[in-house]
Amino acid sequence: KQWYQRRVRAIMDKLVGKWIRTQQSYHKQNVKRVYYLSLEFMMGRTLSNTTINLMLEGACDEALYQLGLDIEDLESEEPDAGLGNGGLGRLAACFLDSLATLGYPAYGYGIRYEYGLFNQDIVNCNQIEKPDSWLTYGNPWEKARPEYLIPVKFFGRTQRTADGRVEWVDYTTVIAMPYDTPIPGYKNNTVNTLRLWSAKSNKDFDLSYFNHGNYIDAVLDRNTAENISRVLYPNDNFFEGKELRLKQEYFMVAATLVDIIRRFKVNKSSLTLSKQQLYADFPEKVAIQLNDTHPSLSVPELMRILVDEEGLSWEFAWELCKATFAYTNHTILPEALERWPVTMLEHVLPRHLEIIYLINHYHLEAVRAAFPDDQDKVKEMSLVEEAGEKTINMAYLSVVSSHTVNGVAAIHSGLLITSLFKNFYAMTPEKFQNKTNGITPRRWLVLCNPSLSQIITEKIGDEWPTKLHQLENLKEFVTDKTFLQQIFKTKQENKRKLGQYISDNYGINVNIGSMFDIQVKRIHEYKRQILNVLHVISLYNSIKSNPNAHFVPRTVMFGGKAAPGYHVAKQTVSLICHLANVVNNDPVIGDKLKVVFLGNYRCSLAEIIMPAADLSEQISLAGTEASGTGNMKFMLNGALTIGTLDGANVEMAEEMGEDNIFIFGMRLMMSQSSGRTGTTLGR
């Protein structure tokens, strides 16, 4: 642990100078900055990635060798910063790496959760959740910035002032404490910033309670405030309308917007400019990207600041908002869409509910003008949904408030404009576009598969990690036997490494010569781990019925966490583990078939799994997976893909040609009142 801390400090010494110079350059040039707001950032481990991006791996490895230290042992001392549930959080992390590598002036904003996504243990074939105390030994990569403490308001009520403004009064306050982490670009001098907010109480420890023996009351106020950043909600595919989640979302956006506006004003001379002049070029200096609807409260919050505190007119402030925000949608699953109860918003954020009502009022006026002969559109497009409990549709709010709305794969973006946002597309088609998700090749090939990276570099040069299209130049070597033998040898070594991990952690000896057939992702019905289980059972029965027949040996691996409250998903984990016990202990089966559940799936484990895979399972129900990025990580490391034409599998199939991907099932599944339609392909 001490050697790990020393290595981090040595690297930070090299990093901090570039970090300071980057921020000074942004300030001096008064550049436009992009702010990526996300409630999740699944960063994984930082040490190896930073070492590679700074081109220090050779020097560091040599120094560790001279000291007699094992590099992998040292790296394993770093806990995964698991501040995300899955694809959404990992996408945010990849974006930060790529923005820095491309030299964009960018900042990530989120929450510094004290406990990340839970650690998963498997006990008697059942998932047991344990807290992820990733900050137990501190985080040597971050720097606290108490000089930028920001008060965040909750509860209270509103009242009108004598000059007609609205005041938010009788509120309680929580302090947002920023912690900055450097994000270095690959082989350049750019170092951007990830700023995470931690909640602190604004009240001192109340000794009057303590002195009377009431310890609980003495710490109650402090705990209530600091609970906001205590724990990451362990699910991003089910909306849970709980007050703590609402407070987390507002806490993050409120602190972030104050920080953004402070930075915007640094280059302004407020003494010589009117408020309207001061903010006139706000969209030319500030771009805010909403990573799903979790940060969507930033819209009414920015309106509150501009109108209530800065004194701008509603019309002028609204035009600034629409020119500043852009929105990425990540799901069309109804259970994942955020709808906040009006009663809860009124209690926690009374002024913001008033602002949302006013946004909706002007929005519905525009709807009536656009569709004068269709009054049903008013009900269908309202931000306020009144069927049952009255709620605010946060996805609709995000669309109305943004200049650009994107899906994350071609099929997903198509579904947005034909189903979820169909009416909004008819009204403002120019807003909608597609941006297929991606991954950073620095972490997902250079870092996790150095042998393959070296082979590629020897053939096509060293620019491909930032110009990935250059991988096409490898086509001329497809008949080069020496090259192919190197590729095969690297794959076998990666399989040996994963096999050793399985043996060390699960006591299962897998056949390295078998096909490594892998499905690792969050456990969810639409991702169809059950379909894969049924295939394993089919293989098992085939071997049992004819043990002497020829079978390609196969090791089937599953990995992923089930949300603690998702009963079906937890039962799926249990089923897989019971199946593994049956298959792995059957002497008739032997090495022809093995089943392994890789517990506590996380970034650092994925970095071992991806390079070793022969077959990547991407078998979600067509039309349900927004994009997927694990599919890209497997493909980049040389695995073949079997899957449906869902998410980014569509673009992958177009890029590689359908002869090089195993596609089965429906081309597209659309639920309609008359049933489900689609074109099918054979497996």
Phi, psi and omega in degrees: 000317180294320179294324176298313180299321181294321179294320178299316181297323179295319179289321179298327177301321178284331189276322189297321179300316178294323179298312180296315182295324178297312182292324177296321179295317178300317182293314183296320182275353180051053187281162169284134182246144175256134181243118183258108184262122182213136177283351182224139171220104178270086189281334186069210178272147186257331191303302185295319182297316180293319179301317180292315182296330179270002181060040182250003188296322180296312181295318181293317181297320179294318180296318180293322178298317180296330179274356180074027182257143177275125186297314183293324177297320180294316181294329181289348177289341182274125176286151173293133171277084187272062184268041179197161182272325186185231188301320182298315180288324179288325175300316179301318179295318179295322177301316182299318178298315183289322178299318178292320180295325178276354177080020178283139173288098189225151178224136170261140178231133179199204182244138177272082181294134177292325176240124179278198177303137187304153170277138184256123170249148174249115181236120182052043178068015178242143177286130174241129180266133176234148184296142177264089183273067188289345181260013183307316181256019182079175179234103185291349182275345186259159176230122176291142181235070183296343179291347180245031175302140183228129175281137179238132186263148173219157174064206180084205182207174178244154175210156180272141176268173182298328180270010174093358178282166177256132177249143173260116187232168178057034182270164169255155187237138171239141182266132176261118181256120182273142172235126184256136175238131180286142178238096183279143172284168183274114176055038170221184184259012181275130173227107179270184189232134166255117180252118179248138184261136175244136183276132178231146177288145176267005181250140174288161177301123186278095184290340180295321175294314186298318183294337177268012175085006182258079182296323183300311179294330181296326183254358187299311182298317181296314181296319180301317179293313187282347175297339183302320180252021184287314191216143173282131175296127189275046177192131174242015178236009171226127177280125176245109185280066183252147186300321180299319179297317178300317180294323176299313183296316181289321178306314182294313185286326180295312178297319183296315182294322175300319180294318180297314181293322176302314181293322178298322184282346184303321183267013182251150174253089186295343181287335184252358183242142169288165180299322180293320176294322181301318186263002186302324182257021181306312180292342177279347181244345186227125171236125182244120179257123179268114179276090188072190187276353183305323178267015188292342175294351176295337179292301177296332179291317178295320176298320179298315180296312184293320184274307186284320186262322183266347174078020177283157176290154180302315185297315181294317180296321181294322177295322176298316180301308184297331179276350185260321189269145167226152191229129173255121175268139183245356183200150170248003180293124185303323184288348182262351184280133183282126174224108184270132177299136180300321181298322179289316178299319180297326180283314187274319186226071187299320181291325183292326176295319177300318180294319179297320177300319181289320174302316181296322179302308181291326177297315182290332172298318178293324178296316179298323179290323181284328182232069187295337183255014183224086181289341177296332181297328181299314179291318184291331186255001179295141176288339181259117180260128189245008174282114185076221178294133181290128183225163174254124179277106186287333176293317177297318177301318181295320180294312183298328188267356188248150176277340181218138177232129180230147165269179190244012171194159185302314182293321179294315179297324177295319179293327179300316185274350177253352180225279190301313183246030185304313182293322180292325177294320178297329183275318182223070184297335183293343181287332196265138179204172177249140171223096181296134179304161176215182179226159175273120179290346178294311178285317193268009168215305182300314183282309190275345182223065186297327181295314179294321178300319180295319179298316180297315181299320180298333183268321189235008180092181190251015180270346188299332179298341175247355177226074192294339178299341179294345176300338176301335180293347178287345183301328183290351182254011185293342177254006180279105186297322179297316179299314181295324178293323176297318179298314181297317180297319179295317179298317180296323179293321177294324177291323177297320180297316178292321178299322177293321177299317180295318179296317182292324188261336185233354180067023179252125177264111183262154179280111183296335179278356180279164174287124176272103185256111196234134172230105180234119180183169178306144180281118182205148182301318184289339177280346167063047169300330180297323177298319178294320177300316180298324177294319178298317179298322178297316177298317180301313181295324179295317179293318181298323183283336180212076186297337184269356178289162180280126175229138171286118180304140186220132171249112183263124182241136174242152173201149179148157181255142174262134177303137186306328181263007184261093189299314183298319180295319179292325175293328177295317176301315180298317179300315180299316182293320176295320178299318179300319179298320180291308185295313188288343181251013178264113183296336179291327183284316178058224182272004181289332181209129174228150176232131181227130169260117182273101186289155176054052179300133185201176184302312184295328176286322177301327180291343174268324186287311188304314182293342186265352188285139169263322183227129181255124181266112179232074198244030179297157178295125186305129180097001184247329179274118183302309179214297190086140174234340175301325178303321180289322181295317176298313183298318181298333180262013169094010178277145170280154183246133166245132183182183176266164175278077183226150178056219182284354174304328180299308180294324178297317179297321179294322184288316185266346185088138186292349174288344185248016176215142181265104182254136176219168173084195185284141176295321179204134178247118178240124176282122179233165182298332181270357180130202183245136181236157178170164177259132184254153174238152174287154178279000000 
